[in-house]
Each structure stands twice: as structure tokens, then as C-alpha cells.
XYZ file of C-alpha atoms in Angstrom:
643
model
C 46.013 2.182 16.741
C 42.672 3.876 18.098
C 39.663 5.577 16.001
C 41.152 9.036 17.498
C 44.275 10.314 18.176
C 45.924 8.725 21.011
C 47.118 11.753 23.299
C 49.205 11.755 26.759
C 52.808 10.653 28.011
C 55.078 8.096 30.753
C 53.069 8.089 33.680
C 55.526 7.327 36.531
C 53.227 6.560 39.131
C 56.154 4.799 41.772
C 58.156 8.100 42.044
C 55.223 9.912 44.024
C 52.772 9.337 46.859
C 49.614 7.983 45.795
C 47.781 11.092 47.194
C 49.065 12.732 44.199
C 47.898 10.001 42.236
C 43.849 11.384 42.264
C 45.081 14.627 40.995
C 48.014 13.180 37.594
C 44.168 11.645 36.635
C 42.059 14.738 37.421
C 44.776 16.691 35.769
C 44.629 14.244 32.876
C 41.409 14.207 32.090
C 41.395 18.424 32.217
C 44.131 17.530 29.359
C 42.119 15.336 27.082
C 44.725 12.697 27.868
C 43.670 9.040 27.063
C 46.543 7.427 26.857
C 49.520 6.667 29.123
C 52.680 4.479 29.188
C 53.080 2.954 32.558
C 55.872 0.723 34.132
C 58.846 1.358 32.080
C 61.546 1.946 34.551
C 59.629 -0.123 37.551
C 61.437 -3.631 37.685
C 62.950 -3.079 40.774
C 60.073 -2.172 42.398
C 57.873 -5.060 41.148
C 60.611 -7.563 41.791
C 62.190 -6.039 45.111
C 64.184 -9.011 45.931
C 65.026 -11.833 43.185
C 61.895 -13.941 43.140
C 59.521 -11.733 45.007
C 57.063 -9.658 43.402
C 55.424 -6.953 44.198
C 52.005 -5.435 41.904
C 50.069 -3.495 44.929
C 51.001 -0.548 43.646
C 50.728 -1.205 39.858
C 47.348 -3.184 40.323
C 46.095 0.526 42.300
C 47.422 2.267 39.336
C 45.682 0.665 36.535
C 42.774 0.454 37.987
C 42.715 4.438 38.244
C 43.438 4.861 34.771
C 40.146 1.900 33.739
C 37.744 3.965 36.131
C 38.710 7.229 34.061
C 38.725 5.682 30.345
C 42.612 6.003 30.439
C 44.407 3.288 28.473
C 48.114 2.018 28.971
C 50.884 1.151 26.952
C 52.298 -1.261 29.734
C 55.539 -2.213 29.723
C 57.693 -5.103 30.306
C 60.403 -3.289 32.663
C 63.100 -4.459 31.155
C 65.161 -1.692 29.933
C 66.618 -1.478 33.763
C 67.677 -4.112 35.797
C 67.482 -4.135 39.451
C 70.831 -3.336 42.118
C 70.187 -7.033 43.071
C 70.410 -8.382 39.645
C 74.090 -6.519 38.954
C 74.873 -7.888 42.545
C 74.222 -11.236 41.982
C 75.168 -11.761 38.140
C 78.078 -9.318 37.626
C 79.570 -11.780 34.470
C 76.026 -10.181 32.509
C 77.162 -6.555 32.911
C 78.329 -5.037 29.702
C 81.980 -4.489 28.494
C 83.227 -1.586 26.428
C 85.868 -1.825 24.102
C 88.281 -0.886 25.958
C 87.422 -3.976 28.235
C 86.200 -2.203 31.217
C 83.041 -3.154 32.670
C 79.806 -1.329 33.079
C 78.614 -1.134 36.905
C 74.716 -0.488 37.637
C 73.994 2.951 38.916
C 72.199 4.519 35.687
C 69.673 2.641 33.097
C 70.275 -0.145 30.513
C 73.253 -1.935 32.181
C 73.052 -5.678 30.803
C 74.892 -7.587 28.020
C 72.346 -7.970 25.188
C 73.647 -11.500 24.839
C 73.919 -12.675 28.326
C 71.815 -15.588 28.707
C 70.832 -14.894 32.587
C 69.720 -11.134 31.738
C 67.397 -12.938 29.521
C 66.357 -15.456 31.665
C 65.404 -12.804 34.191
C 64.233 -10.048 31.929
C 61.569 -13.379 30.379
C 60.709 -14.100 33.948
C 59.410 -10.780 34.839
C 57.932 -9.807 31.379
C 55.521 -12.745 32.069
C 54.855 -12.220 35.506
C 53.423 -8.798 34.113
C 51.857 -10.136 31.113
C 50.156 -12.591 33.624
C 48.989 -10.260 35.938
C 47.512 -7.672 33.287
C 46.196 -9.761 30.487
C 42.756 -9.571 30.887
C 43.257 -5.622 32.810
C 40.439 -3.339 30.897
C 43.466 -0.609 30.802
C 45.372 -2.345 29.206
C 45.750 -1.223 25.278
C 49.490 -2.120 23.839
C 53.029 -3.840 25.394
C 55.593 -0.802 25.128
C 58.737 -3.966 25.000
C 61.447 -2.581 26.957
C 62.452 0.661 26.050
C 64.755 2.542 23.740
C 67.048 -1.074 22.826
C 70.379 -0.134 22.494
C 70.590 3.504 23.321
C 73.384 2.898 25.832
C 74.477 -0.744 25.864
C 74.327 -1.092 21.707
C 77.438 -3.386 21.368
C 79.251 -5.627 24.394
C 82.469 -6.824 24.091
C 82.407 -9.278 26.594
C 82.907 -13.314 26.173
C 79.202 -14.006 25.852
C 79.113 -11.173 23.173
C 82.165 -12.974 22.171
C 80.689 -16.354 21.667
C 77.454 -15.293 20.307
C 79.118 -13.319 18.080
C 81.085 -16.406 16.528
C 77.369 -17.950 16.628
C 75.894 -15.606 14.406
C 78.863 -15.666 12.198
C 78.352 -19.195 11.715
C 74.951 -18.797 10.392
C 75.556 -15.929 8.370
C 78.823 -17.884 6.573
C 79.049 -21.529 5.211
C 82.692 -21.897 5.912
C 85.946 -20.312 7.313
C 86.892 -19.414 3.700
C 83.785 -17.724 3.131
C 84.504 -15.553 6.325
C 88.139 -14.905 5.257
C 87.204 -13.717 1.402
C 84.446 -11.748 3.122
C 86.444 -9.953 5.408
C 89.482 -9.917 3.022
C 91.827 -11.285 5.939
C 94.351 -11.767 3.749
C 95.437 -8.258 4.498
C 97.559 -7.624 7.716
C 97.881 -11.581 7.942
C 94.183 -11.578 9.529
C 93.395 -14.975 8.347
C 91.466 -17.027 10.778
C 92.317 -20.659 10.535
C 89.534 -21.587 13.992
C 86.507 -19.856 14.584
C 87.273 -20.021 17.983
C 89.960 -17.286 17.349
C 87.206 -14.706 16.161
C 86.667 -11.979 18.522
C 84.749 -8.291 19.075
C 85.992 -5.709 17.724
C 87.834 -5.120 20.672
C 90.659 -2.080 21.111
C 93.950 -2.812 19.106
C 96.714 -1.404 17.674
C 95.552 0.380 14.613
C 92.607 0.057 12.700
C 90.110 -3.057 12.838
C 89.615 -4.735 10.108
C 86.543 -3.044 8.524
C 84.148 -6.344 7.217
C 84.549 -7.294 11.447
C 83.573 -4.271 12.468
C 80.463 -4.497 9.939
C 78.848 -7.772 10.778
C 79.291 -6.797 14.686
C 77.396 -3.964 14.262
C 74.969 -6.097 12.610
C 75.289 -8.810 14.883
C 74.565 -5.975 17.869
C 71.653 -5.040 16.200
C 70.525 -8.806 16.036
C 71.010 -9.418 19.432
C 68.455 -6.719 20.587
C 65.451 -7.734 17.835
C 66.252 -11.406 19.717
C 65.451 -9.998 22.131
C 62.327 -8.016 21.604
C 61.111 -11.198 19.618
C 62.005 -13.296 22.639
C 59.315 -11.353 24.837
C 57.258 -10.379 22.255
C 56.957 -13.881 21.643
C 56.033 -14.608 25.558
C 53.364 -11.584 25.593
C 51.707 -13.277 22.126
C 50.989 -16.430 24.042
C 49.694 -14.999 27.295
C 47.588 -12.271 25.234
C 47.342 -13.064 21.948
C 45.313 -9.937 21.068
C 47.004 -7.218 22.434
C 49.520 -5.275 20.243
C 52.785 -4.261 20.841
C 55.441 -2.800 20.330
C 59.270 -0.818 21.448
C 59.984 2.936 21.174
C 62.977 3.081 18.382
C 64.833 6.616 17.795
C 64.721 6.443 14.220
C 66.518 9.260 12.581
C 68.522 9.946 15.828
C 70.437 6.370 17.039
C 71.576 4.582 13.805
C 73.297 2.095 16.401
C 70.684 -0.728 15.311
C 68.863 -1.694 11.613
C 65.493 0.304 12.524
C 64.502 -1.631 8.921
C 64.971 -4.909 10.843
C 63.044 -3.758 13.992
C 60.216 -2.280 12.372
C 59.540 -5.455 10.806
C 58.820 -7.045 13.814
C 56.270 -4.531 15.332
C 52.735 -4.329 15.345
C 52.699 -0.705 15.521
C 55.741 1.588 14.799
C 57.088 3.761 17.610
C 59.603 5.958 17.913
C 60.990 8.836 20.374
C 62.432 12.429 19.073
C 63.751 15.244 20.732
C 64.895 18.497 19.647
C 68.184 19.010 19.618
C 69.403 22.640 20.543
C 72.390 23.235 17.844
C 70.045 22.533 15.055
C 69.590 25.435 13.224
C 66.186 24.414 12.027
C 65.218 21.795 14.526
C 61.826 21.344 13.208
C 63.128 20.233 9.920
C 64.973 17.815 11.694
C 61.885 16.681 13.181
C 60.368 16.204 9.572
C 62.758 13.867 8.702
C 62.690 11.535 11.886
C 58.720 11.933 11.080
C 59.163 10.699 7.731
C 61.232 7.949 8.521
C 58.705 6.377 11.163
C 55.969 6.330 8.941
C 58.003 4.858 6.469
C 59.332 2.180 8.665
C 55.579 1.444 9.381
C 55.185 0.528 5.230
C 53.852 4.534 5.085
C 50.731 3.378 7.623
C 49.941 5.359 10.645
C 53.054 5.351 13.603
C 53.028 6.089 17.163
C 55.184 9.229 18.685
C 55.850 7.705 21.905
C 58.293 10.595 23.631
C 58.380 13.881 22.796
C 59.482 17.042 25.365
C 56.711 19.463 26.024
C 60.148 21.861 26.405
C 63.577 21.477 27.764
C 65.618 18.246 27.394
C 67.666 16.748 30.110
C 71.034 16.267 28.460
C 74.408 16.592 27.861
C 74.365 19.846 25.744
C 76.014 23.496 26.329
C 72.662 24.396 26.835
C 69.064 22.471 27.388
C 66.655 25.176 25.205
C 63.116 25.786 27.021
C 60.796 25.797 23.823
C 59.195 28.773 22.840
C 55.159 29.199 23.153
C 53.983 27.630 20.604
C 56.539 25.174 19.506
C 55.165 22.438 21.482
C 51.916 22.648 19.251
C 53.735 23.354 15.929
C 55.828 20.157 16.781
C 52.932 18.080 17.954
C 51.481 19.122 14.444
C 54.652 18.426 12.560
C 54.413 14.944 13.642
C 50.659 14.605 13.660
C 50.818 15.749 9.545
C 53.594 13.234 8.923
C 51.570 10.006 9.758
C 51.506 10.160 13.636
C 47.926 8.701 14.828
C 49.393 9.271 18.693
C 50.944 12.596 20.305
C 53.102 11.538 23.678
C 55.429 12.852 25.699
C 58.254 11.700 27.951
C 56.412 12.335 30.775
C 53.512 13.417 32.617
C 54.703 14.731 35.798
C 58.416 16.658 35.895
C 60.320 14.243 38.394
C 61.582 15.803 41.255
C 64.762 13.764 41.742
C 67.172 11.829 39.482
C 69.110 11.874 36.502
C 66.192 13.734 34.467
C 64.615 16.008 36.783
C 65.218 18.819 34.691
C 63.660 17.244 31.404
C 60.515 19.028 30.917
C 57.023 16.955 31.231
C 53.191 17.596 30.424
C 52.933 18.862 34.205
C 55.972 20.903 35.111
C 57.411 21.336 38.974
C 55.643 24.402 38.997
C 51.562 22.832 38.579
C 49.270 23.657 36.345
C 49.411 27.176 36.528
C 51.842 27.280 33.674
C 52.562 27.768 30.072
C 53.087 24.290 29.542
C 50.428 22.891 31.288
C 48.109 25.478 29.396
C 49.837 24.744 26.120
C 48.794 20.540 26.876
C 45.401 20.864 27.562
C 44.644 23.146 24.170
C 46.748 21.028 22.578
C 44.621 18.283 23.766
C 41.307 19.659 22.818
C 42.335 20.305 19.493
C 43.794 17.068 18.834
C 40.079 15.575 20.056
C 39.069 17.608 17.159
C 41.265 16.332 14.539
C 39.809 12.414 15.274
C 38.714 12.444 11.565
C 42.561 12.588 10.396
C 43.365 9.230 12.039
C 43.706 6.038 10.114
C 44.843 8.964 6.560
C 48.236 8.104 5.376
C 51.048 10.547 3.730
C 51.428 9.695 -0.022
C 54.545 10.516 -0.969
C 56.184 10.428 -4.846
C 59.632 10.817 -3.326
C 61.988 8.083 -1.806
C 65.250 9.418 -0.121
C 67.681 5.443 -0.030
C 69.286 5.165 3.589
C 70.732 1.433 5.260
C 72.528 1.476 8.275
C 74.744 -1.247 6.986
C 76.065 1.774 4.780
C 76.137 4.181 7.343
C 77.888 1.636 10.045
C 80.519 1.018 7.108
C 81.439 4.609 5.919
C 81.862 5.009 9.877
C 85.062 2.931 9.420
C 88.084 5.402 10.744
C 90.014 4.275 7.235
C 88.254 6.418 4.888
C 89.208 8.832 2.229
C 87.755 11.702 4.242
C 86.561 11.727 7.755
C 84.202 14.953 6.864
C 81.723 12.917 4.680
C 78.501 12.377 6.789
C 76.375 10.530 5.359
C 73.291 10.756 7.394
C 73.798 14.693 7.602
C 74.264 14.815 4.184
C 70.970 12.480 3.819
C 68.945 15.099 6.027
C 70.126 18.059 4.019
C 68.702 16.376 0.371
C 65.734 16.130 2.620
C 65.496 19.496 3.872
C 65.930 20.784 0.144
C 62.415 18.666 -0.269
C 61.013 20.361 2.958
C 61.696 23.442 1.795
C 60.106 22.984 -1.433
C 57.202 21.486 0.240
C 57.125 18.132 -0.947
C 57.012 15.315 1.061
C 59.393 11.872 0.967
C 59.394 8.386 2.142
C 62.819 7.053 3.629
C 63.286 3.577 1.910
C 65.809 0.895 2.088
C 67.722 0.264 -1.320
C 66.017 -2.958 -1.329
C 62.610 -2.080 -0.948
C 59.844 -1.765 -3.124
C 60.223 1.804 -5.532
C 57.527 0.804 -7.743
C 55.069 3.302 -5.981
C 57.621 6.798 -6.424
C 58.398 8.761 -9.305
C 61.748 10.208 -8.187
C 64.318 8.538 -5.785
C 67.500 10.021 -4.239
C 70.693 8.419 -3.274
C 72.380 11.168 -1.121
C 75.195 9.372 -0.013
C 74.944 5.597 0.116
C 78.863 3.835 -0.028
C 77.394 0.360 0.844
C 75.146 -1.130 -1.813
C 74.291 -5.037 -1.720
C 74.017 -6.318 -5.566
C 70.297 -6.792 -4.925
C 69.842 -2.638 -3.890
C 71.850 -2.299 -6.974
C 69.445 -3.834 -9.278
C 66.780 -2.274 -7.524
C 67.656 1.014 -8.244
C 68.431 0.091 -11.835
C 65.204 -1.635 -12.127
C 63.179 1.558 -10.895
C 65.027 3.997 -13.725
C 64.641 1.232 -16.815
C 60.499 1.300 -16.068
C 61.022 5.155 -16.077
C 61.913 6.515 -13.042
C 64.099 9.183 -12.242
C 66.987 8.803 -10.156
C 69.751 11.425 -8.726
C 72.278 9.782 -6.649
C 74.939 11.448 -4.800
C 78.541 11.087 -4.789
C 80.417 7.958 -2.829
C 78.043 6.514 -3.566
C 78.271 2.309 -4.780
C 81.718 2.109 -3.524
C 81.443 -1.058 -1.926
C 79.519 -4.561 -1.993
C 77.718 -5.905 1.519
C 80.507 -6.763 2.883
C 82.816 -3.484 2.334
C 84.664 -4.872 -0.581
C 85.845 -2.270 -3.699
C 83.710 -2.812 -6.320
C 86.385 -2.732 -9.114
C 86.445 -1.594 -12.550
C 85.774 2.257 -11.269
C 83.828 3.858 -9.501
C 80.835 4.073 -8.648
C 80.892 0.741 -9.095
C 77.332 -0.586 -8.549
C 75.891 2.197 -10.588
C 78.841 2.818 -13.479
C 75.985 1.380 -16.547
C 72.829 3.601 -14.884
C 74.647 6.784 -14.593
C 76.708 6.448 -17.546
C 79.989 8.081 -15.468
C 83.435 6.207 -14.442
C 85.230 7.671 -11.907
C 88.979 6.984 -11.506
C 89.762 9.253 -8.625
C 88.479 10.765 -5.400
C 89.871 14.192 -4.633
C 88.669 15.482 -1.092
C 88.346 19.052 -0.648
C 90.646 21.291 1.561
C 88.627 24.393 0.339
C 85.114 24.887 -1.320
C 85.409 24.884 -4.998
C 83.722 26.940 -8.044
C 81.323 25.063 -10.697
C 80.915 26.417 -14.089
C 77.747 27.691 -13.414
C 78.372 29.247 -10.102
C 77.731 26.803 -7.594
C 80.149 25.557 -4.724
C 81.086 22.057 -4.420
C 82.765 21.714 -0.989
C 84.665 18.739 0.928
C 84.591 16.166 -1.685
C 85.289 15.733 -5.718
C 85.949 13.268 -7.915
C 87.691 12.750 -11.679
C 85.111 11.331 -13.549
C 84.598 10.889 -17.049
C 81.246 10.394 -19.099
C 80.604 7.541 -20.981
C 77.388 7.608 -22.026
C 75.980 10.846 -19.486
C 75.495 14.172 -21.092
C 77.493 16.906 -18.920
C 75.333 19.181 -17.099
C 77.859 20.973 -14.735
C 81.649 20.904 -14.117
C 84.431 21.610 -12.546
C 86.693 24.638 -14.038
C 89.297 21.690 -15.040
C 85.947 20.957 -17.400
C 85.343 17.277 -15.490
C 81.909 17.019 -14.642
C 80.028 17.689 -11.464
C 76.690 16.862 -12.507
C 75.943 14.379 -15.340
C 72.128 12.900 -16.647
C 71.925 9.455 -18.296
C 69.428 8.010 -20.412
C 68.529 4.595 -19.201
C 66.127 2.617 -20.223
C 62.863 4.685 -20.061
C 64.301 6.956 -17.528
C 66.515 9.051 -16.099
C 69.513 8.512 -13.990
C 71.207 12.221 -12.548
C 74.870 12.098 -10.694
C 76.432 14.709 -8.606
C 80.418 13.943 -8.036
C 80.660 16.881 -5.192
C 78.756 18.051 -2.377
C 76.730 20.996 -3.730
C 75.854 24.107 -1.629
C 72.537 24.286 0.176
C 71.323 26.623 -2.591
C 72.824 24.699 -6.083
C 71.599 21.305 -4.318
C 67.843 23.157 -3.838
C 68.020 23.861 -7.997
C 69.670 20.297 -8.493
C 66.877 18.817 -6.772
C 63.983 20.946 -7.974
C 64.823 20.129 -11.466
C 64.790 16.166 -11.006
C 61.454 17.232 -9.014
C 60.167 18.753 -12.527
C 61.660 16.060 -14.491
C 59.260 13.333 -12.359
C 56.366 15.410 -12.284
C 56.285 15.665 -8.453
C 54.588 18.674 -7.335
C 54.390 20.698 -3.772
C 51.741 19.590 -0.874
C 50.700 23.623 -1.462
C 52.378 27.038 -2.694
C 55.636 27.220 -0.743
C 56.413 29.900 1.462
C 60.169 30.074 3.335
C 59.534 28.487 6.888
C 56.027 27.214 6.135
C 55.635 23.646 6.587
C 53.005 21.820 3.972
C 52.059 18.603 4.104
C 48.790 16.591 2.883
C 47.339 13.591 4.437
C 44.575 11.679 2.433
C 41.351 9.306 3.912
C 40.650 6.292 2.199
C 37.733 7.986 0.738
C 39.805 10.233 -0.828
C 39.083 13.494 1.485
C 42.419 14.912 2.862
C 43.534 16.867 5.176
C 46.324 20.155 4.374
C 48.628 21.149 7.311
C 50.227 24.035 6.911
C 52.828 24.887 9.866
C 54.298 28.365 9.897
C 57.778 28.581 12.045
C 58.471 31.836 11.326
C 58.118 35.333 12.893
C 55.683 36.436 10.315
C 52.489 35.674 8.589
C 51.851 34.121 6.223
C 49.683 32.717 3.074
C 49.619 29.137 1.651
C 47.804 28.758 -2.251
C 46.442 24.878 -2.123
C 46.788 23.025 -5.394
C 42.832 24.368 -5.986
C 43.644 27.706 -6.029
C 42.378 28.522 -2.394
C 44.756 31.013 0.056
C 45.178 29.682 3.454
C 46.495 32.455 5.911
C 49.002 31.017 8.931
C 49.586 33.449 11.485
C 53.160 33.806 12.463
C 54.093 31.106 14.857
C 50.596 29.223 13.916
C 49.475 25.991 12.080
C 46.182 25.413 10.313
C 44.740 22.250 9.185
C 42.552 22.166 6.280
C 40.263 19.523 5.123
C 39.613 19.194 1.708
């Protein structure tokens, strides 16, 4: 990452004439913008006809941006494969479930395990790297783009066989894959691996440990991928970074924890969407995840929309003025060292002319364009906050394994969501303005004082001890309900439930009782969509039902504390649940809370820090830092403090 902040968006150079070309730099250096991506959707210009390539234009390009101190993210085009290469190698389109295959005509149509879309997408990932490695532009590979937000899982025969590949790895032995999957049910039992298939459409319901390890093996196939020409770029430029925009908090179609591992840099992409009541809180959380999958270092916001989105919604909401600076903030005070957009200049045809861009259809004489360049100048102002990091005492536990399990259609309830209900434990810390990491249940929780299990049904026996682990040295835990259910491979844990966690929270339950209607706690609260019939064991009672079972329990254990909520609690009751584990760990607020205010702190290594505090709401209002000092934030404004 650079000393400053790295500010600017998708330059798309090939969909213009290059007499605009003079004026996107002009323009961009009016904007303060140093930093572009370039290439990402340009394969079939640079590679025409199979075998010929074609870098005029690009060569032109780059050389524009290194004469005006513009840097590039350049990519390796292989998110979307030429007309000739469907043409010529239909067998590496992708398959749906369904069996139907995929034709070319949008963005992302290969098999992630096709061995000639490899081949191909290798060929012309080096011919770039080749051509660029010593280019002065050149700052970081952007690897593809967006894995897996279209073509996430292929059913075809290559998926087919690789699949059985990766099984065979991941399992000593037949039996091992048959107790896994617990095939005796339904008369399932595999007897050849050559009889293992996708999880292709049947009858009724799939078995549930195949559907698991495909969506892990799906997830595989595209960090082979990345690693295959990340691998390639290392050896033609071994000093150059890179890295591939994930959509963390948005697409839980691959392990982000797996992908992130593999990066020199952690990107991601968010966008707003429109039915979101309080979009920017949703923004928070995607924030917070990034810079968590980046080990809590600084992360690079690689798309963003200056306004509108270009999708499938009832309706595409322009942004109000202001909001693109209040999100640009949001993301800058969660860890971001690099503000970009998706894109410079608005296209004028395709499938997203109508997504909004740093320079709209309309020029420069615009709101947008007016809102980029201040936002630009003030961002060159806030250099000194690059490189400072977020400390947070909170961890929220999320793993996609869990989430891609509860998915299963053969569940007690098909209303239990459990990254929605993992977002709203997070907005209850937003609100309070306190800050979280998003951790995996097998990561390291030495460094919190308070960790929260929302909803996590999938626990491997490691993440179990984990958690344990953290409340015997004296943390404090609250964990959610369906929670522990199941072991990696979505077997019952018996004995009751929740089994993983039955000794730390001191609670068996014997019975899950989804809700029809919202129901009353003894101390007022509403527990809606889910309950269970729990008793205590060694838990004191802290809430309950009016049958008298409990809804909220604390256990002693160890030299902490273990908290466990059997419903889902109202927006309100969860706030109070939450603040009092809060109090319990000693985790305070960034700042004095005020409704809608935003507060976050991000500290320098020499211990200065820097306060953001981002008001989204129609009024003004006044922040008290933990010093005693009153900040005023203008309706609709956001100040950054240092100190």
C-alpha cells in the first residue's frame, strides 16, 4: 500500500477514442486521482484472434498515466473470455444445475475447473505480465476480477472429475467419505468414487455433507486459480504486489478466509444496496470484515459507486449529496488506505451504462464530479492516517462453511439467516459505537475481550475449543442460538444441544421450537422466529420464556464468562443484551454515542490517532471523545479528529 491514500477508480480506456483519453487524465489530475485499475475486461481486445496479441493501445495508455504520476492496478483480463474462446472450446463453458449450459454473451463464462480456460487465461496473464513488468505505472496485479460472482459452482464433467479429485485428498478412503456424508441414509452409499457426482438437480433433497464439500471444493477451484497466476506474475515480477477484488460481506459463495490468505493486499468491492434501511451500516460491516481478512492491517476498497448502481433492483437509488463522502469516510475510518470506484468514466453502452462513475455522461459540470474532486483534496489531506490500524476489543465468529451448511433446504426453519442475523449483532455494536473485528472460529481471540457467536450451526471441534479456550483465560462470550449444532461435516452433535458448547454455556437443549408468532420474555422483550426448551445445568437464568424456560442464561467458566440467548431477541432487547456483555468486558465506545453518528478511532504506531465521527442524519450533532472534548458534526457531515 502507498505512504498516502490511494484515490481513483477502473479506467476503461478501450471503450472510448483516444482523443478523450488527454482529457480522463486532465480530468484526473483536477481530481487528485493517483491511482487507476486498468485492463480488467480487455482480453478480447489484447488477444483479438487466438494467438495474436494486440498492446498498441494498452502500451499508449500506460504511458499516459507514467507521464502524469498515475499508477495502475493492472490486470490480468481474465475474468472475461473472448467470443473466440467460447467458439472454439464450448466443452469449458459452465453448467448449471439444472445441466444447461452457459453461452458467452455477458462476463465470467468459463468452468473454474476446465483445464483449457486455464491454459488460456495463463497464456495471456503472462503475455501481460511480460509486457508491463518493468512499466514505471505499474503499482499492483488486480488477478482477475470478482472470482466467482457469476460462475461460483459448475456442474459439468470436468467440475465432475475435479470434484472426485479434491475429494480424494480431502478423505483417506471410501469409508471415510461414506461416515462423513452419512450415506447410509437414503441408500447413498458409494461403493466407486467414480460414481460421485455434483450436486446436480434430483428428486428431493441432496444429501447435505455433498452439498458442503462442493461448495468448498468451488471455492478451491477459484483460489487455484488465483494462485495459479499469481504464481506466474511472482516469477516474471517478483516485486510487484497483488492481489483480486473479493465482495466480502456481500457474496458468501467462496471462503473469503481462504482467499485472503493468499493476497498481498486485501481488496474488496461494496455497493449500496437500495432496500437497506440503513445502508451505511451495512457498509460498516463489509468494512470491518476486509480489514479483518487483512489480519486488522490496512485493505484496499477497490469499487465503490460514486451514486446509482446498475442492477437488478425495483429501483437503482442516485445517492444523496453527500453520501458519496460520508461513505468514502466510512470506509476510510474502518482500515481502508485506498478510496476507488467502479469507474472513472460512465460508459455509454453496455450492460452497465447506467452504473454511476467518478465522471458521469453529463461532464464535469456535475454534482458528482464536484463531489470527487473535494473528496479528493481532502483525502490528500488525510495522508497522515495511512499505514493506522482499527483496534478493536470485539470479535463477531462468522465461516462460510457454516453459512453454506445452514443453507441446506432441510432445516428446522427456512427463516433463520444467519448472516442477517450476524449483521444485526453488529449493527447493535455500531450503534453503540464500538467497533468489531469479524474472525473465523478458529482464529486467534487472544487479542479481544468480548466475542459473539450470532448464529454459527457449523462448528469444527478445533473452533470449539477455541472459543472455550478464550472464556477459561477470562473472556467473555455471548453466543446466539443454533448455534454448535453440527461438526465440519454437518453431522448432529449428540447428547443435546448445543452440542459443541453444552460444558461453556452450562445449558442443554432438548428441543427446537420455531416461531409462528413473536413471543413475550419475562422482562418484556420479544423473541421472534425461533425458541428452544432448554434447561440449565450449571447457567444462572437471566431471562425466560412465560413457560419459565430460559431465554438468556450466563455461565461461569473458568475465569470467564460464557452468555446464551435460545431466541432471536428484538432489535432493542438484543441492543441491552449486548451492551451488558459490553460492560461485563470492559469495552468502551470509540466516543459519546449519538443515534446515526458513526464513531470510529484509528491509531498510528506512535500512538497518535485519528477520531472519525460520521453523522447520517438530518440533524446536527455533538460527539464527547473519551477526553472530555465536544466535537460538533453538521447534519449530513463527517469530521476527523486527530488526537
Amino acid at each position: 500500500m502507498p505512504d498516502v491514500i490511494a484515490y481513483g477508480g477502473d479506467w476503461n480506456p478501450e471503450q472510448w477514442p483516444e482523443e478523450t483519453w488527454e482529457q480522463d487524465v486532465a480530468l484526473m489530475r483536477e481530481a487528485g486521482v493517483n491511482r487507476v485499475s486498468l485492463g480488467i475486461f480487455s482480453w478480447s481486445l489484447l488477444e483479438p484472434v487466438e494467438g495474436v496479441f494486440e498492446f498498441g493501445w494498452l502500451d499508449r495508455a500506460m504511458d499516459l498515466l507514467a507521464v502524469n504520476g498515475i499508477r495502475a492496478n493492472l490486470a490480468t483480463p481474465t475474468a472475461s473470455p473472448p467470443p473466440w474462446f467460447a467458439d472454439t472450446y464450448p466443452e469449458a463453458l459452465p453448467v448449471d444445475a439444472d445441466g444447461r449450459r452457459l453461452y458467452h454473451g455477458s462476463r465470467q463464462a468459463f468452468c473454474p475447473s476446465s483445464p483449457i480456460y486455464k491454459e488460456k487465461a495463463l497464456r495471456i496473464a503472462e503475455q501481460v505480465a511480460l509486457r508491463y513488468r518493468d512499466h514505471p505505472a505499474l503499482a499492483l496485479w488486480h488477478v482477475h476480477n470478482e472470482y466467482g460472482c457469476h460462475n461460483a459452482r459448475c456442474y459439468c464433467d470436468a467440475s465432475a472429475a475435479a470434484f472426485r479429485a479434491w475429494l480424494r485428498s480431502r478423505y483417506a478412503s471410501l469409508d471415510e467419505l461414506n461416515d462423513a456424508w452419512g450415506t447410509a441414509f437414503w441408500s447413498q452409499h458409494y461403493s466407486d468414487w467414480a460414481q460421485i457426482l455434483p450436486p446436480r438437480a434430483t428428486p428431493s433433497f441432496v444429501n447435505p455433507g455433498q452439498l458442503l464439500d462442493f461448495r468448498r471444493f468451488s471455492s478451491d477451484a477459484l483460489v487455484e486459480l488465483y494462485l495459479a497466476e499469481r504464481e506466474l506474475l511472482k516469477q516474471i515480477t517478483p516485486g510487484v504486489p497483488a492481489t483480486t477484488n473479493l465482495m466480502a460481506g456481500a457474496h458468501w459463495d467462496m471462503d473469503c478466509w481462504a482467499f485472503a490468505a493468499e493476497l498481498d493486499v486485501v481488496s474488496t468491492d461494496h455497493y449500496l444496496i437500495g432496500a437497506r434501511a440503513e445502508p451505511h451500516i451495512d457498509l460498516a460491516f463489509a468494512a470491518d470484515y476486509a480489514r479483518s481478512l487483512n489480519g486488522g492491517r490496512p485493505w484496499l476498497l477497490m469499487e465503490h459507486s460514486t451514486s446509482a448502481v446498475n442492477w437488478q433492483q425495483p429501483r437503482n437509488l442516485a445517492k444523496a449529496p453527500g453520501e458519496l463522502r460520508r461513505n468514502s469516510l466510512a470506509h476510510l475510518a474502518r482500515g481502508a488506505d485506498g478510496i476507488m470506484f467502479f469507474q472513472w468514466r460512465q460508459s455509454r453502452a453496455g450492460a452497465e451504462k447506467w452504473h454511476s462513475a467518478m465522471l458521469p455522461h453529463a461532464g464535469p459540470d456535475t454534482k458528482i464530479f464536484r463531489e470527487v474532486k473535494a473528496l479528493g483534496a481532502e483525502l490528500a489531506g488525510l495522508a497522515d492516517v495511512a499505514g493506522s490500524r482499527v483496534e478493536a476489543e470485539v470479535a463477531l465468529l462468522i465461516d462460510h462453511s457454516s453459512v453454506w451448511a445452514q443453507d441446506h433446504p432441510a432445516q428446522p426453519s427456512s427463516e433463520l439467516d444467519p448472516v442477517e442475523e450476524a449483521k444485526r449483532w453488529h449493527a447493535a455494536l455500531w450503534r453503540a459505537g464500538i467497533t468489531c473485528d469479524i474472525a473465523h472460529p478458529e482464529g486467534d481471540l487472544s487479542g479481544y475481550r468480548l466475542v459473539l457467536v450470532p448464529q454459527l450451526y457449523l462448528v469444527s471441534d478445533a473452533g470449539a475449543a477455541n472459543l472455550e479456550e478464550f472464556a477459561r483465560r477470562g473472556g467473555v462470550v455471548l453466543v446466539g442460538p443454533y448455534s454448535g449444532i453440527v461438526d465440519e461435516h454437518d453431522r448432529v452433535r449428540l447428547g443435546g444441544y448445543p452440542g459443541a458448547w453444552r460444558d461453556l454455556l452450562g445449558v442443554t437443549v432438548e428441543e427446537f421450537f420455531p416461531l409462528a408468532e413473536p413471543i413475550r420474555l419475562a422482562s418484556g422483550a420479544t423473541g421472534r422466529l425461533w425458541s428452544e426448551a432448554a434447561r440449565v445445568t450449571t447457567a444462572k437464568v437471566l431471562d425466560t420464556y412465560a413457560s419459565g424456560e430460559p431465554a438468556w442464561t450466563r455461565n461461569e467458566f473458568g475465569d470467564g464468562v460464557a452468555h446464551y440467548l435460545t431466541t432471536l431477541l428484538d432489535d432493542a432487547a438484543l441492543a441491552g443484551v449486548i451492551g451488558t456483555v459490553c460492560g461485563e468486558a470492559g469495552v468502551e465506545p470509540a466516543a459519546g454515542t449519538v443515534p446515526g453518528v458513526e464513531v470510529v478511532r484509528r491509531t498510528r504506531a506512535d500512538g497518535g490517532s485519528f477520531l472519525f465521527a460520521i453523522n447520517h442524519t438530518g440533524e446536527d450533532a455533538t460527539v464527547t471523545t473519551r477526553d472530555g472534548r465536544t466535537v460538533t458534526v453538521a447534519a449530513g457531515d463527517a469530521v476527523v479528529v486527530p488526537g
